[in-house]
PDB file of C-alpha atoms in Angstrom:
ATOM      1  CA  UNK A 187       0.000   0.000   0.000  1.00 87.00           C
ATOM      2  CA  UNK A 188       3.108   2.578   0.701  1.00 89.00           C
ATOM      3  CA  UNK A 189       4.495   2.351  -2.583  1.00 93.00           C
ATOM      4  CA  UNK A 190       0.374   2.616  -4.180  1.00 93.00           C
ATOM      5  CA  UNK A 191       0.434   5.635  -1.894  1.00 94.00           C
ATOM      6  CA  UNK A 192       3.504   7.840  -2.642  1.00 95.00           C
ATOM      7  CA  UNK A 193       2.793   7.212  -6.373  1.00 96.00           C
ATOM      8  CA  UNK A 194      -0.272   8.932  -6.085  1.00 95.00           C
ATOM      9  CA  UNK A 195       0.408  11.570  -3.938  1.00 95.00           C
ATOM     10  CA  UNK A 196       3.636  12.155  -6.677  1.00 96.00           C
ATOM     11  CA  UNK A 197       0.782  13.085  -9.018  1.00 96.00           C
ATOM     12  CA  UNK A 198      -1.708  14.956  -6.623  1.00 96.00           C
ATOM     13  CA  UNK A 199       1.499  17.048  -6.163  1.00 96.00           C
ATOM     14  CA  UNK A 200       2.387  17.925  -9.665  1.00 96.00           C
ATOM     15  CA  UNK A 201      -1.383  17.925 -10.779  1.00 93.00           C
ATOM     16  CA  UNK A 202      -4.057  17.985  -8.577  1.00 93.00           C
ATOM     17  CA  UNK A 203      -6.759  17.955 -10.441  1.00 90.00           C
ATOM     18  CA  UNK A 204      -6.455  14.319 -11.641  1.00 94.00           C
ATOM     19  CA  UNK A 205      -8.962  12.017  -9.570  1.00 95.00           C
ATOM     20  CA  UNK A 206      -7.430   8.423  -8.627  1.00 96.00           C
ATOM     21  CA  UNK A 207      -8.856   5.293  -8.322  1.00 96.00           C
ATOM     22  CA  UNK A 208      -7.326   2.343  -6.361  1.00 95.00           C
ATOM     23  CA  UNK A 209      -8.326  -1.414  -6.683  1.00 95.00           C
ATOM     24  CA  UNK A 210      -7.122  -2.903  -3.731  1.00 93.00           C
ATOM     25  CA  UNK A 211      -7.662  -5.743  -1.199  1.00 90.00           C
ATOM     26  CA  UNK A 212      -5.957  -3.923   1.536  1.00 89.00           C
ATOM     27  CA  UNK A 213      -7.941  -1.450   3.882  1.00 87.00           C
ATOM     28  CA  UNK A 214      -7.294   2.149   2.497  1.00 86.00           C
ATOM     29  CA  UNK A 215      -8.778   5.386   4.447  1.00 83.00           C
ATOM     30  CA  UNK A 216      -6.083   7.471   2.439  1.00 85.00           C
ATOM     31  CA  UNK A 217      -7.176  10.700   0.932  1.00 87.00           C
ATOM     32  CA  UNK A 218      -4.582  11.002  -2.008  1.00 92.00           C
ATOM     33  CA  UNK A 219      -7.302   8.355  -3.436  1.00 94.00           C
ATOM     34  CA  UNK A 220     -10.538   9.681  -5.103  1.00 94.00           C
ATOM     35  CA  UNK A 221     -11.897   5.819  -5.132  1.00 94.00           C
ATOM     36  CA  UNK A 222     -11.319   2.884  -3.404  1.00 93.00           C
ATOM     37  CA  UNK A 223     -12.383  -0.593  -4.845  1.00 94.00           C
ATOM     38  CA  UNK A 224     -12.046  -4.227  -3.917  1.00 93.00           C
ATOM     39  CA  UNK A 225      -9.420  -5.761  -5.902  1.00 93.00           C
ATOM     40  CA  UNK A 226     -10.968  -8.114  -8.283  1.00 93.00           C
ATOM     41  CA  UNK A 227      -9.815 -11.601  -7.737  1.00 87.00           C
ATOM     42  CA  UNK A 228      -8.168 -13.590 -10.967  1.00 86.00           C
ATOM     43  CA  UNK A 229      -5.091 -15.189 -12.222  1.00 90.00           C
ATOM     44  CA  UNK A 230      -3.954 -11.231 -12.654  1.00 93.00           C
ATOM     45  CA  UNK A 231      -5.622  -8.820 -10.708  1.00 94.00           C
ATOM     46  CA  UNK A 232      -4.552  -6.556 -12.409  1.00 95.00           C
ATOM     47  CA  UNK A 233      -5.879  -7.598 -15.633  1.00 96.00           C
ATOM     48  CA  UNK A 234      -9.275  -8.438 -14.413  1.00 95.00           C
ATOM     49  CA  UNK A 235      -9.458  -4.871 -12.843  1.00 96.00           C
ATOM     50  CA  UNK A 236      -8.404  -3.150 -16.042  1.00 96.00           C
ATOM     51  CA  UNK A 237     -11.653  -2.825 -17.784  1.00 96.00           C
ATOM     52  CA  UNK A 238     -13.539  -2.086 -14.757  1.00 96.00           C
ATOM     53  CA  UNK A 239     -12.042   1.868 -14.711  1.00 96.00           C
ATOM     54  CA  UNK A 240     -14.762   4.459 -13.301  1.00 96.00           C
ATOM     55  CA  UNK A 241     -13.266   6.854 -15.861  1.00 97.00           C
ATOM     56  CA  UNK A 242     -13.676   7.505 -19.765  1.00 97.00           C
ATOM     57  CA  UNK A 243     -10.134   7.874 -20.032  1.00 97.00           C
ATOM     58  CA  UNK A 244      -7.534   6.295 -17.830  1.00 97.00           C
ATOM     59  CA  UNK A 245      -4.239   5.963 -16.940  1.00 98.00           C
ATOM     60  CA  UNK A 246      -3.016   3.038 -15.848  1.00 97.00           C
ATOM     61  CA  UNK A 247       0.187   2.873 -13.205  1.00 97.00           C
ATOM     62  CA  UNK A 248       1.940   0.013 -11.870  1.00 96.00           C
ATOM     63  CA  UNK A 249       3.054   1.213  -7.649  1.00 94.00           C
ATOM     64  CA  UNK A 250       6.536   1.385  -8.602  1.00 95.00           C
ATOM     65  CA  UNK A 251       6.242   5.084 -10.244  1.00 97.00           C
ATOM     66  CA  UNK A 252       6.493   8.487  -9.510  1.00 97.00           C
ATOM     67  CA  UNK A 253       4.599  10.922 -11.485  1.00 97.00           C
ATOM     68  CA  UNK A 254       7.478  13.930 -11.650  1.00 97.00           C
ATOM     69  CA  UNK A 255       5.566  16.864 -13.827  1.00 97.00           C
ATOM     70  CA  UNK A 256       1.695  17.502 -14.826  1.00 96.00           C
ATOM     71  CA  UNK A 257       0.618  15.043 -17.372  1.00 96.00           C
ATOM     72  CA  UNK A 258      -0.493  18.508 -19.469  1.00 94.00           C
ATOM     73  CA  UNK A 259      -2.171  16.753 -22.858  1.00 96.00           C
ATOM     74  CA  UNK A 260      -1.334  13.499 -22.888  1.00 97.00           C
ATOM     75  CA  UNK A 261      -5.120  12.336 -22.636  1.00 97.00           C
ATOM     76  CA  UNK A 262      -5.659  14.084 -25.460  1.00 97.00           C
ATOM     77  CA  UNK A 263      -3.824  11.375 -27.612  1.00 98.00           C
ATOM     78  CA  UNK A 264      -7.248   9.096 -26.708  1.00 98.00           C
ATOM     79  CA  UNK A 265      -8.621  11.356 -29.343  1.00 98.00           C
ATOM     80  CA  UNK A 266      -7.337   9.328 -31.673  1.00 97.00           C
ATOM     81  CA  UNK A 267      -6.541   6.259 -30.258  1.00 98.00           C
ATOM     82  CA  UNK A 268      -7.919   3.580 -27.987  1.00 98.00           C
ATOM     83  CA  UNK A 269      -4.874   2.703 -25.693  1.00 98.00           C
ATOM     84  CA  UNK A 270      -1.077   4.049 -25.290  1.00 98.00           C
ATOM     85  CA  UNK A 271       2.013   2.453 -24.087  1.00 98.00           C
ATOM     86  CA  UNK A 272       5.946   2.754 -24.288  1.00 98.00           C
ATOM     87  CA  UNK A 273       8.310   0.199 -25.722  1.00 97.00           C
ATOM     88  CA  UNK A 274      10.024  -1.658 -22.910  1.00 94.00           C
ATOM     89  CA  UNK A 275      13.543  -1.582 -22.328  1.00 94.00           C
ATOM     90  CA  UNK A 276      16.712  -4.174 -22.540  1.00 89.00           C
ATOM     91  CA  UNK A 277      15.031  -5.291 -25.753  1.00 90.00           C
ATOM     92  CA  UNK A 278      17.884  -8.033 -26.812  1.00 86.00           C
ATOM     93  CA  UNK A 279      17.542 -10.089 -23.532  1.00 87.00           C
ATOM     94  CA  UNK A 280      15.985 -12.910 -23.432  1.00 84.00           C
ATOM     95  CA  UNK A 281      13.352 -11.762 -20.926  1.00 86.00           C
ATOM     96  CA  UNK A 282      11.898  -9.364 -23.159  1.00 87.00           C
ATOM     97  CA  UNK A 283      12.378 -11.491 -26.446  1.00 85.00           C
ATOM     98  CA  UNK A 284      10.253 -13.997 -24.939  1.00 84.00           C
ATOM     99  CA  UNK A 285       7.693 -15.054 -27.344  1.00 84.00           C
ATOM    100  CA  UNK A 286       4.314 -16.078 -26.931  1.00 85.00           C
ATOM    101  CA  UNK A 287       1.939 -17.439 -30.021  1.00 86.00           C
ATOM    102  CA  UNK A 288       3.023 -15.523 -32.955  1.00 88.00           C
ATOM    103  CA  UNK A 289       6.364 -15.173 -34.274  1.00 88.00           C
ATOM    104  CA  UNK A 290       6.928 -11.179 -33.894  1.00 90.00           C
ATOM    105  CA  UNK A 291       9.807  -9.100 -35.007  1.00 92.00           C
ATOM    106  CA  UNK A 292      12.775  -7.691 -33.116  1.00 92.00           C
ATOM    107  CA  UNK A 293      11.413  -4.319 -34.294  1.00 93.00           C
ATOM    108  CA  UNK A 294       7.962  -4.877 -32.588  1.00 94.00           C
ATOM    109  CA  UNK A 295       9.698  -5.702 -29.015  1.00 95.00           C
ATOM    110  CA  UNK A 296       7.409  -5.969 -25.788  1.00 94.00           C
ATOM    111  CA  UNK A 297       5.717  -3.089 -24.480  1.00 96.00           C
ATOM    112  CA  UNK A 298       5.874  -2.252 -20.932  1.00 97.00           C
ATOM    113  CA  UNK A 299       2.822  -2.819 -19.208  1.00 96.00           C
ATOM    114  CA  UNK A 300       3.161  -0.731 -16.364  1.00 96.00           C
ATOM    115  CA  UNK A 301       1.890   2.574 -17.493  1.00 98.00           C
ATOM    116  CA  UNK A 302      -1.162   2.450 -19.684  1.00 98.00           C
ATOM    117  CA  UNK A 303      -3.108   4.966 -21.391  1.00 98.00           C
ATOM    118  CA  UNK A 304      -6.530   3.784 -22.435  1.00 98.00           C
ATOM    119  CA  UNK A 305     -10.440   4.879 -23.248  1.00 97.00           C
ATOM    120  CA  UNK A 306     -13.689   3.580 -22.598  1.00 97.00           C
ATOM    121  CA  UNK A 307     -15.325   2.107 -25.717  1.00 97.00           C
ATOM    122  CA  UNK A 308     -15.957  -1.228 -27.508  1.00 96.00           C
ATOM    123  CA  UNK A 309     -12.625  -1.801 -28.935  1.00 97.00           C
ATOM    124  CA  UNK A 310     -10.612  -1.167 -25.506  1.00 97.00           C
ATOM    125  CA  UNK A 311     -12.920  -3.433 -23.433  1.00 97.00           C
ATOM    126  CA  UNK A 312     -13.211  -6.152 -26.184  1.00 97.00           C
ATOM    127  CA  UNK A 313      -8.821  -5.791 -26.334  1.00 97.00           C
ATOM    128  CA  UNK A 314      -9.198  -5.984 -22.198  1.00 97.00           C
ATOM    129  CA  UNK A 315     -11.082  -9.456 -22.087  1.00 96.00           C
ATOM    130  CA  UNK A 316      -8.968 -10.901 -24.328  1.00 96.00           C
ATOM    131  CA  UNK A 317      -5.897 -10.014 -23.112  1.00 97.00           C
ATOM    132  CA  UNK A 318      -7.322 -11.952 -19.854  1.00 95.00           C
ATOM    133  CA  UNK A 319      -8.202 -14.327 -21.923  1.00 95.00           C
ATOM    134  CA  UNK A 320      -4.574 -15.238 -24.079  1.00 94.00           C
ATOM    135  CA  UNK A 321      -3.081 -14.321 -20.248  1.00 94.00           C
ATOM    136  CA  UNK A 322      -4.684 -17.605 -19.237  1.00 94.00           C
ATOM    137  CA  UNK A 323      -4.671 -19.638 -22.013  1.00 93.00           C
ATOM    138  CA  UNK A 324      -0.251 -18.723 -23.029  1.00 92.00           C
ATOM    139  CA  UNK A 325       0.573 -19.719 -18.734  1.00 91.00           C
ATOM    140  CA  UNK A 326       3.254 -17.060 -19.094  1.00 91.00           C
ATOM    141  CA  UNK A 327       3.814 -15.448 -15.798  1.00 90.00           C
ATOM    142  CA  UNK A 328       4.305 -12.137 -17.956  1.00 92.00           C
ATOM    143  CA  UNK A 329       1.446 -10.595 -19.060  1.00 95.00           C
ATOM    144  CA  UNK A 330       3.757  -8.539 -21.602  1.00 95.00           C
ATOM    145  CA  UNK A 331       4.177 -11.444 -23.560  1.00 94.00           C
ATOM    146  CA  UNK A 332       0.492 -12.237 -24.533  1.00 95.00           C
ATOM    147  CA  UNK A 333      -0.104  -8.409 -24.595  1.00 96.00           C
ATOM    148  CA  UNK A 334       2.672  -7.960 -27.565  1.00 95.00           C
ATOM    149  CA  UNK A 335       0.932 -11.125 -29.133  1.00 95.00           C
ATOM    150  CA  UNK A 336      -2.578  -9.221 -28.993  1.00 96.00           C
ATOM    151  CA  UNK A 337      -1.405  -6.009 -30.340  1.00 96.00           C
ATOM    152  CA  UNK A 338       0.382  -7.816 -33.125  1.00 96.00           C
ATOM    153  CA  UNK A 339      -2.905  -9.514 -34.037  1.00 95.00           C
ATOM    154  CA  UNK A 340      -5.291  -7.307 -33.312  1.00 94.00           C
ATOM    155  CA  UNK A 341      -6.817  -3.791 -35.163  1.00 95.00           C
ATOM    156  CA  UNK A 342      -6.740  -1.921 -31.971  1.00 97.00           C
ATOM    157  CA  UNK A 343      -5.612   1.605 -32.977  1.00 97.00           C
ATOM    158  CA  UNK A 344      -2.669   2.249 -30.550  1.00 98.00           C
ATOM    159  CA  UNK A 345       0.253   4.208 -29.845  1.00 98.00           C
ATOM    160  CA  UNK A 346       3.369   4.263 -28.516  1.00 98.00           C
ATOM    161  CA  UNK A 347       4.088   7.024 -26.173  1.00 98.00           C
ATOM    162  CA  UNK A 348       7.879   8.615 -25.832  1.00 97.00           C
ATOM    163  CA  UNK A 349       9.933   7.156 -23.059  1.00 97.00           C
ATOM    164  CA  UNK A 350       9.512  10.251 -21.209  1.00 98.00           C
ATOM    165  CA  UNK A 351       6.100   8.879 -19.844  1.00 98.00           C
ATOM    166  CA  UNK A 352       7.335   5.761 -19.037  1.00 98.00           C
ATOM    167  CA  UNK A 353      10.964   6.587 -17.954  1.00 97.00           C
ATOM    168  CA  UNK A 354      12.398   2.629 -16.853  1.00 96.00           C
ATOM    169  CA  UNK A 355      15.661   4.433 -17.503  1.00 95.00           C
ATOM    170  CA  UNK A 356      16.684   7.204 -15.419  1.00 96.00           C
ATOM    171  CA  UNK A 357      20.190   7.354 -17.201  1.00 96.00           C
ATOM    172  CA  UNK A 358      18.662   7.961 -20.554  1.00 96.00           C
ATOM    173  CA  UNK A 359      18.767  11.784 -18.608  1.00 97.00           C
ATOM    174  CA  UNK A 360      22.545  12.067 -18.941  1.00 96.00           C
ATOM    175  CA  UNK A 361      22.254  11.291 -22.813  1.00 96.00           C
ATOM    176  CA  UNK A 362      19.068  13.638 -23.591  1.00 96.00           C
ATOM    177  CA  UNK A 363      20.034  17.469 -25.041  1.00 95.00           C
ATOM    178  CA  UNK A 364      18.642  19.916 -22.925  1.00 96.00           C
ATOM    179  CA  UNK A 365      15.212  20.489 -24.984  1.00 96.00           C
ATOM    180  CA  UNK A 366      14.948  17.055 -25.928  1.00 96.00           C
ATOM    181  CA  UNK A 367      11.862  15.758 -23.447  1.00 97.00           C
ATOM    182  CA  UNK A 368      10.024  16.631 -20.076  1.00 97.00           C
ATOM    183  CA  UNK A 369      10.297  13.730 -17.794  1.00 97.00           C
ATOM    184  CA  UNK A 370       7.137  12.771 -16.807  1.00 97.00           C
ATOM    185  CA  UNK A 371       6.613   9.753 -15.442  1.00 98.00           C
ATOM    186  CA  UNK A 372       9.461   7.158 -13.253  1.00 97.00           C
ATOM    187  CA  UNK A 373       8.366   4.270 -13.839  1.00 97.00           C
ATOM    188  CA  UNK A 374      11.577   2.280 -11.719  1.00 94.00           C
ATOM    189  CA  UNK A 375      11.450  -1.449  -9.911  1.00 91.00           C
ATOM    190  CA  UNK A 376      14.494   0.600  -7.693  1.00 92.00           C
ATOM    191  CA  UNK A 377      11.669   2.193  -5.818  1.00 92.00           C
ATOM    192  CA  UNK A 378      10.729  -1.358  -4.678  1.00 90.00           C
ATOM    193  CA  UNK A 379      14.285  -3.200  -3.990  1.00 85.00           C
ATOM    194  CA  UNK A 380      13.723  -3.047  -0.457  1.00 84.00           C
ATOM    195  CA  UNK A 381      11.249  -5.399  -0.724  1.00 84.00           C
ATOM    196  CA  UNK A 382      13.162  -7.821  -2.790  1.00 77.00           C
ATOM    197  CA  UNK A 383      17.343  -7.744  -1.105  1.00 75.00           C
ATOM    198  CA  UNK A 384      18.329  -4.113  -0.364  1.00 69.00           C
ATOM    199  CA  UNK A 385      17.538  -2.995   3.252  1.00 73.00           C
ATOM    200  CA  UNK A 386      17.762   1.006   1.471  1.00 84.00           C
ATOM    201  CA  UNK A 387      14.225   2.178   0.341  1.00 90.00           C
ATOM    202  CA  UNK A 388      14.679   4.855  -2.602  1.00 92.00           C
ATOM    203  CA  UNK A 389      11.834   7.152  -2.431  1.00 93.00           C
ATOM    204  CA  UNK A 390      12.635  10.117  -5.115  1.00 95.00           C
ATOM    205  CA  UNK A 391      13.866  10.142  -8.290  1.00 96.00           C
ATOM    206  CA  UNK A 392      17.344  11.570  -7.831  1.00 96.00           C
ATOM    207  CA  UNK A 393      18.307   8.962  -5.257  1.00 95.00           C
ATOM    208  CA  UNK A 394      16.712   6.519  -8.169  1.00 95.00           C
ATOM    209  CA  UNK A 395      19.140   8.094 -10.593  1.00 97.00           C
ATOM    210  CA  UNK A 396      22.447   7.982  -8.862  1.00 96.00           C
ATOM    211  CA  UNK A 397      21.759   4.396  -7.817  1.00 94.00           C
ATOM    212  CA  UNK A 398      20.926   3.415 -11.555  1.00 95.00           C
ATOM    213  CA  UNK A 399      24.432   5.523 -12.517  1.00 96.00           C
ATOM    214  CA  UNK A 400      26.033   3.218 -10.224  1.00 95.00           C
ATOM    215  CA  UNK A 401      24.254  -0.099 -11.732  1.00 93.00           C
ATOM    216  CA  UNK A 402      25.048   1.280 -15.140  1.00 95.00           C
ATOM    217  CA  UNK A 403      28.820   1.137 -14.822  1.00 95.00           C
ATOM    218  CA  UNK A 404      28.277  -2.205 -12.642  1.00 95.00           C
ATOM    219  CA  UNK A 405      26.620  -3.557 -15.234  1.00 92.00           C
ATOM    220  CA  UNK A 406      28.824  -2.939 -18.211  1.00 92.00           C
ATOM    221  CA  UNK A 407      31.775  -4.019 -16.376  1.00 93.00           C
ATOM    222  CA  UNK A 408      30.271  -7.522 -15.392  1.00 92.00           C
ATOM    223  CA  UNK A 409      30.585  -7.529 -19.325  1.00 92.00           C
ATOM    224  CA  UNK A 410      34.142  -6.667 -18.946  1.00 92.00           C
ATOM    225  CA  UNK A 411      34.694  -9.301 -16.866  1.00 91.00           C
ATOM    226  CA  UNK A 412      32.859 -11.932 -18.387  1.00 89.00           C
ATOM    227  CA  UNK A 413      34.566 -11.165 -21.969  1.00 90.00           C
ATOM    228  CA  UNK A 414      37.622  -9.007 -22.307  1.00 89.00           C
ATOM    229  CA  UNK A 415      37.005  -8.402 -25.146  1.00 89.00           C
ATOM    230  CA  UNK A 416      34.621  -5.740 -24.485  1.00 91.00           C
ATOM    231  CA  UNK A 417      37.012  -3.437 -22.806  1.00 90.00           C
ATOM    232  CA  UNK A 418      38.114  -2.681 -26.985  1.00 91.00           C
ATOM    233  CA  UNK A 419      34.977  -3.045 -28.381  1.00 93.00           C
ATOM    234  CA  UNK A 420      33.373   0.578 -29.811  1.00 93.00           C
ATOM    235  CA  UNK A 421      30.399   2.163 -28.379  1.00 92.00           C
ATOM    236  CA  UNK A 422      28.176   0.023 -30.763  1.00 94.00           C
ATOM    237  CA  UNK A 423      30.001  -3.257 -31.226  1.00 93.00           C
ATOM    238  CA  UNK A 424      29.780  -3.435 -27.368  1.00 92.00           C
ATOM    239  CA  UNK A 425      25.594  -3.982 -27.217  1.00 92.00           C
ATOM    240  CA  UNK A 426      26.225  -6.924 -30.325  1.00 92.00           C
ATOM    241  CA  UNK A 427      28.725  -8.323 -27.885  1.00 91.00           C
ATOM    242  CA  UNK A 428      26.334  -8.296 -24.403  1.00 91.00           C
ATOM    243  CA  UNK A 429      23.541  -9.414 -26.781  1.00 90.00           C
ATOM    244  CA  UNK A 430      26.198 -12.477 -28.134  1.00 89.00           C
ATOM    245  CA  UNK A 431      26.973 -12.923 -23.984  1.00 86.00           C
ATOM    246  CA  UNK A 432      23.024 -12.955 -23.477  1.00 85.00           C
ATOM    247  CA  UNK A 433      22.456 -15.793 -25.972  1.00 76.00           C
ATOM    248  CA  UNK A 434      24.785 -18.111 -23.408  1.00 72.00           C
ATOM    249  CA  UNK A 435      23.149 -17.236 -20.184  1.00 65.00           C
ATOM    250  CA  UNK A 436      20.412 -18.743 -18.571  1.00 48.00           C
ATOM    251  CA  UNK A 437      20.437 -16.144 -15.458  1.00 46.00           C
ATOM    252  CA  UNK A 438      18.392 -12.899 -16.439  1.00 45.00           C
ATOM    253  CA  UNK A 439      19.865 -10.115 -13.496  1.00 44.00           C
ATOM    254  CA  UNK A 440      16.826 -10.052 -11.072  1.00 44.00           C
ATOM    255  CA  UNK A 441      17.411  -6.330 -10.661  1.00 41.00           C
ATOM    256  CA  UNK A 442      16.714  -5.486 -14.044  1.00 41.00           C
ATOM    257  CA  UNK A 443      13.316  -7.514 -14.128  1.00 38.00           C
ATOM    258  CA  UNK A 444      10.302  -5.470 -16.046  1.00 37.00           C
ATOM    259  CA  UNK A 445       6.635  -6.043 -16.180  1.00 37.00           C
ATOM    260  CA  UNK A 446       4.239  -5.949 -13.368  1.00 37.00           C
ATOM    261  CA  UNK A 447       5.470  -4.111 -10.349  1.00 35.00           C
ATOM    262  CA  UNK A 448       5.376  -5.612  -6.598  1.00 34.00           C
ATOM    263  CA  UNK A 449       4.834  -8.912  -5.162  1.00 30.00           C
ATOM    264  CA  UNK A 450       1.431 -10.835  -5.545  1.00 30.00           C
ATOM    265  CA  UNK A 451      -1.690  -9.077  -4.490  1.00 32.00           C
ATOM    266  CA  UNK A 452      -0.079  -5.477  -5.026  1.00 32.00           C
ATOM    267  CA  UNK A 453      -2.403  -2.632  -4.934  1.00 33.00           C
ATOM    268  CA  UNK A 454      -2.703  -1.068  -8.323  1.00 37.00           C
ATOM    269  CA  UNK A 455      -3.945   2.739  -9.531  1.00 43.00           C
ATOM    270  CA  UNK A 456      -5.832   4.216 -11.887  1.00 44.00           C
ATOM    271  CA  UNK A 457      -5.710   8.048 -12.988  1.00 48.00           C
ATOM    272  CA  UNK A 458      -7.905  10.127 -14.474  1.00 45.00           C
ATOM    273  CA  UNK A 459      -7.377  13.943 -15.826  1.00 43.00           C
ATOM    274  CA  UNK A 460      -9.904  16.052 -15.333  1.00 41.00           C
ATOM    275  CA  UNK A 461     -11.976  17.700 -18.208  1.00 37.00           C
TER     276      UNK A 461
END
């Protein structure tokens, strides 16, 4: 419920006027939420809550995010579409190139599920059920995997938002120009570590940032160590090479994990901008 709750008071902070909506199974007398709901039971809560929004147009957030500026117009992209996500990240691993039915291409990777723009209509709700539906029937624990799969299939007019509204990267900060995006949305498992095998709880995004700095360089010189190679490799030929590493390993780092935020029976939000 703590991590449910600073997420949405990071948003009643920057924009106030949005009303949220929780689905939870946890007793919750908190203001910072417009609605409280029983969590809907299922083999993903989450996804059986989904269509069930009290809002026209929502905005889905997995607890592990921090909303850092006012969402301004991003509703308005349901104008034209019926849902909204962002590409996931560490796209060559073998986590997020896990496949489901259909054979889809590198360039159509997994979409991260964790921040979800959507709107009430026949379309959405029909997309909804049957993403329950190919949840269930694939037995992935994922539920990116048979949500790629049903966007590849389907003629659900969606989009894919800029990475500034789902940021799973603080770093990509240090390489942006200084008019290049507004960070918008965290969206960072480091805000829940504490409750996987760190005793330190991050709970704003600049602590988030210098600790992903530090797993950055970790991370690259694991590679190093693993293939020396790498220490003369160029700034592309490097990614070929971890990708070539990636290929022989069966361990995926359980820091770097994506998908649905929190441990089982996590409290999940939904966000609406006011008219």
């Amino acid at each position: 419920m703590a991590l449910a709750q600073q997420s949405a008071r990071s948003l009643k902070s920057v924009d106030p006027a949005c009303r949220i909506e929780i689905f939870t199974d946890q007793e919750c007398k908190d203001d910072c939420f417009d609605i409280v709901r029983s969590l809907i039971a299922g083999p993903s809560p989450k996804l059986a809550c989904l269509p069930h929004t009290s809002f026209e147009r929502t905005l889905y957030l997995d607890c592990d995010t921090l909303v850092l500026a006012a969402l301004g117009d991003l509703f308005d992209i349901l104008d034209r579409f019926e849902l909204a996500v962002a590409h996931d990240v560490r796209r060559t691993s073998q986590l997020i190139r896990e496949k489901g039915r259909h054979c889809v291409p590198y360039a159509f990777p997994q979409m991260n599920a964790g921040v979800i723009l959507y709107r009430r209509s026949e379309e959405t709700q029909r997309f909804l059920q049957s993403w329950q539906h190919q949840y269930i029937e694939l037995g992935v624990k994922r539920d990116q995997v048979s949500f790629r799969d049903l966007l590849w299939s389907s003629d659900l007019r969606f989009y894919v938002l800029p990475p500034e509204f789902n940021l799973r990267r603080m770093t990509m900060l240090d390489a942006w120009e200084p008019l290049d995006a507004r960070p918008t949305i965290m969206h960072s498992h480091r805000l829940l570590q504490h409750l996987r095998h760190d005793d330190r709880r991050l709970t704003d995004p600049i602590s988030v940032h210098l600790a992903e700095r530090l797993a950055l360089t970790e991370e690259w010189q694991r590679e190093v160590d693993r293939d020396p190679m790498m220490s003369e490799a160029d700034s592309i030929s490097r990614f070929y090479l971890a990708e070539t590493h990636e290929t022989t390993r069966s361990d995926e780092p359980d820091d770097q994990s994506s998908g649905s935020a929190g441990p089982s029976g996590c409290v999940r939000e939904f966000e609406k901008r006011e008219p």
